[in-house]
Amino acid sequence: MQKQAIPSWVDFEAIRVFYEKAKELTRKTGIEYEVDHIVPIRSRRVCGLHCQQNLQVITAVENNRKNNSFWPDMA
């Protein structure tokens, strides 16, 4: 699913920075951080893109709580 959500104009280096930041925060704090898709790639209501504009670094707990069911301005 993620492969189909990658647009042709994606900046893979920018995406890599998100994953590096998550690893670094996990290492520094001891709290697990993950890269989250702000608008889920796979949801019953919407399908987001795998691109730097749709990524954020949040804790694993926050990401699990979100559970592909919340995004900004959700109606």
JSON list of C-alpha atoms in Angstrom, two decimals:
[
{"chain": "A", "resi": 1, "resn": "MET", "atom": "CA", "xyz": [0.00, 0.00, 0.00]},
{"chain": "A", "resi": 2, "resn": "GLN", "atom": "CA", "xyz": [2.80, 2.43, 0.92]},
{"chain": "A", "resi": 3, "resn": "LYS", "atom": "CA", "xyz": [4.51, 1.87, -2.43]},
{"chain": "A", "resi": 4, "resn": "GLN", "atom": "CA", "xyz": [1.35, 2.94, -4.27]},
{"chain": "A", "resi": 5, "resn": "ALA", "atom": "CA", "xyz": [1.16, 6.08, -2.12]},
{"chain": "A", "resi": 6, "resn": "ILE", "atom": "CA", "xyz": [4.57, 7.42, -3.22]},
{"chain": "A", "resi": 7, "resn": "PRO", "atom": "CA", "xyz": [4.15, 10.30, -5.68]},
{"chain": "A", "resi": 8, "resn": "SER", "atom": "CA", "xyz": [6.67, 10.76, -8.52]},
{"chain": "A", "resi": 9, "resn": "TRP", "atom": "CA", "xyz": [7.91, 14.05, -7.03]},
{"chain": "A", "resi": 10, "resn": "VAL", "atom": "CA", "xyz": [8.76, 12.67, -3.58]},
{"chain": "A", "resi": 11, "resn": "ASP", "atom": "CA", "xyz": [12.03, 13.78, -1.94]},
{"chain": "A", "resi": 12, "resn": "PHE", "atom": "CA", "xyz": [13.46, 10.56, -0.51]},
{"chain": "A", "resi": 13, "resn": "GLU", "atom": "CA", "xyz": [16.25, 12.43, 1.30]},
{"chain": "A", "resi": 14, "resn": "ALA", "atom": "CA", "xyz": [13.67, 14.55, 3.14]},
{"chain": "A", "resi": 15, "resn": "ILE", "atom": "CA", "xyz": [11.81, 11.39, 4.15]},
{"chain": "A", "resi": 16, "resn": "ARG", "atom": "CA", "xyz": [15.02, 9.78, 5.37]},
{"chain": "A", "resi": 17, "resn": "VAL", "atom": "CA", "xyz": [15.55, 12.76, 7.72]},
{"chain": "A", "resi": 18, "resn": "PHE", "atom": "CA", "xyz": [12.26, 11.98, 9.48]},
{"chain": "A", "resi": 19, "resn": "TYR", "atom": "CA", "xyz": [13.33, 8.39, 10.13]},
{"chain": "A", "resi": 20, "resn": "GLU", "atom": "CA", "xyz": [16.75, 9.51, 11.37]},
{"chain": "A", "resi": 21, "resn": "LYS", "atom": "CA", "xyz": [15.12, 12.02, 13.72]},
{"chain": "A", "resi": 22, "resn": "ALA", "atom": "CA", "xyz": [12.84, 9.31, 15.15]},
{"chain": "A", "resi": 23, "resn": "LYS", "atom": "CA", "xyz": [15.84, 7.04, 15.78]},
{"chain": "A", "resi": 24, "resn": "GLU", "atom": "CA", "xyz": [17.81, 9.85, 17.38]},
{"chain": "A", "resi": 25, "resn": "LEU", "atom": "CA", "xyz": [14.97, 10.89, 19.70]},
{"chain": "A", "resi": 26, "resn": "THR", "atom": "CA", "xyz": [14.48, 7.27, 20.74]},
{"chain": "A", "resi": 27, "resn": "ARG", "atom": "CA", "xyz": [18.17, 6.93, 21.48]},
{"chain": "A", "resi": 28, "resn": "LYS", "atom": "CA", "xyz": [18.38, 10.22, 23.43]},
{"chain": "A", "resi": 29, "resn": "THR", "atom": "CA", "xyz": [15.20, 9.87, 25.47]},
{"chain": "A", "resi": 30, "resn": "GLY", "atom": "CA", "xyz": [14.67, 6.13, 25.83]},
{"chain": "A", "resi": 31, "resn": "ILE", "atom": "CA", "xyz": [11.10, 6.71, 24.63]},
{"chain": "A", "resi": 32, "resn": "GLU", "atom": "CA", "xyz": [10.21, 5.05, 21.34]},
{"chain": "A", "resi": 33, "resn": "TYR", "atom": "CA", "xyz": [9.51, 7.51, 18.52]},
{"chain": "A", "resi": 34, "resn": "GLU", "atom": "CA", "xyz": [8.06, 6.65, 15.13]},
{"chain": "A", "resi": 35, "resn": "VAL", "atom": "CA", "xyz": [7.41, 8.35, 11.82]},
{"chain": "A", "resi": 36, "resn": "ASP", "atom": "CA", "xyz": [3.68, 8.89, 11.44]},
{"chain": "A", "resi": 37, "resn": "HIS", "atom": "CA", "xyz": [1.64, 9.67, 8.35]},
{"chain": "A", "resi": 38, "resn": "ILE", "atom": "CA", "xyz": [-0.45, 12.69, 9.33]},
{"chain": "A", "resi": 39, "resn": "VAL", "atom": "CA", "xyz": [-3.15, 11.67, 6.87]},
{"chain": "A", "resi": 40, "resn": "PRO", "atom": "CA", "xyz": [-3.17, 7.86, 7.00]},
{"chain": "A", "resi": 41, "resn": "ILE", "atom": "CA", "xyz": [-2.06, 5.98, 3.91]},
{"chain": "A", "resi": 42, "resn": "ARG", "atom": "CA", "xyz": [-4.72, 3.38, 4.57]},
{"chain": "A", "resi": 43, "resn": "SER", "atom": "CA", "xyz": [-8.07, 4.31, 6.06]},
{"chain": "A", "resi": 44, "resn": "ARG", "atom": "CA", "xyz": [-11.73, 3.76, 5.30]},
{"chain": "A", "resi": 45, "resn": "ARG", "atom": "CA", "xyz": [-12.24, 7.51, 4.80]},
{"chain": "A", "resi": 46, "resn": "VAL", "atom": "CA", "xyz": [-9.08, 8.83, 3.20]},
{"chain": "A", "resi": 47, "resn": "CYS", "atom": "CA", "xyz": [-5.76, 7.80, 1.67]},
{"chain": "A", "resi": 48, "resn": "GLY", "atom": "CA", "xyz": [-2.75, 10.03, 2.20]},
{"chain": "A", "resi": 49, "resn": "LEU", "atom": "CA", "xyz": [0.59, 10.08, 0.43]},
{"chain": "A", "resi": 50, "resn": "HIS", "atom": "CA", "xyz": [3.98, 8.82, 1.55]},
{"chain": "A", "resi": 51, "resn": "CYS", "atom": "CA", "xyz": [5.81, 12.13, 1.20]},
{"chain": "A", "resi": 52, "resn": "GLN", "atom": "CA", "xyz": [7.63, 14.55, 3.49]},
{"chain": "A", "resi": 53, "resn": "GLN", "atom": "CA", "xyz": [4.62, 16.90, 3.72]},
{"chain": "A", "resi": 54, "resn": "ASN", "atom": "CA", "xyz": [2.56, 14.09, 5.25]},
{"chain": "A", "resi": 55, "resn": "LEU", "atom": "CA", "xyz": [5.08, 12.93, 7.86]},
{"chain": "A", "resi": 56, "resn": "GLN", "atom": "CA", "xyz": [5.69, 13.80, 11.49]},
{"chain": "A", "resi": 57, "resn": "VAL", "atom": "CA", "xyz": [7.75, 12.28, 14.29]},
{"chain": "A", "resi": 58, "resn": "ILE", "atom": "CA", "xyz": [5.68, 11.33, 17.34]},
{"chain": "A", "resi": 59, "resn": "THR", "atom": "CA", "xyz": [5.98, 8.83, 20.15]},
{"chain": "A", "resi": 60, "resn": "ALA", "atom": "CA", "xyz": [4.97, 5.25, 19.48]},
{"chain": "A", "resi": 61, "resn": "VAL", "atom": "CA", "xyz": [2.26, 5.62, 22.14]},
{"chain": "A", "resi": 62, "resn": "GLU", "atom": "CA", "xyz": [0.76, 8.62, 20.32]},
{"chain": "A", "resi": 63, "resn": "ASN", "atom": "CA", "xyz": [0.99, 6.84, 16.99]},
{"chain": "A", "resi": 64, "resn": "ASN", "atom": "CA", "xyz": [-0.76, 3.73, 18.32]},
{"chain": "A", "resi": 65, "resn": "ARG", "atom": "CA", "xyz": [-3.46, 5.88, 19.92]},
{"chain": "A", "resi": 66, "resn": "LYS", "atom": "CA", "xyz": [-4.07, 7.59, 16.58]},
{"chain": "A", "resi": 67, "resn": "ASN", "atom": "CA", "xyz": [-4.59, 4.18, 14.93]},
{"chain": "A", "resi": 68, "resn": "ASN", "atom": "CA", "xyz": [-5.18, 5.43, 11.35]},
{"chain": "A", "resi": 69, "resn": "SER", "atom": "CA", "xyz": [-8.35, 7.15, 12.49]},
{"chain": "A", "resi": 70, "resn": "PHE", "atom": "CA", "xyz": [-7.41, 10.80, 12.93]},
{"chain": "A", "resi": 71, "resn": "TRP", "atom": "CA", "xyz": [-5.97, 13.58, 10.80]},
{"chain": "A", "resi": 72, "resn": "PRO", "atom": "CA", "xyz": [-6.03, 17.39, 10.97]},
{"chain": "A", "resi": 73, "resn": "ASP", "atom": "CA", "xyz": [-9.32, 19.04, 10.02]},
{"chain": "A", "resi": 74, "resn": "MET", "atom": "CA", "xyz": [-11.05, 15.67, 10.12]},
{"chain": "A", "resi": 75, "resn": "ALA", "atom": "CA", "xyz": [-14.76, 16.02, 9.50]}
]
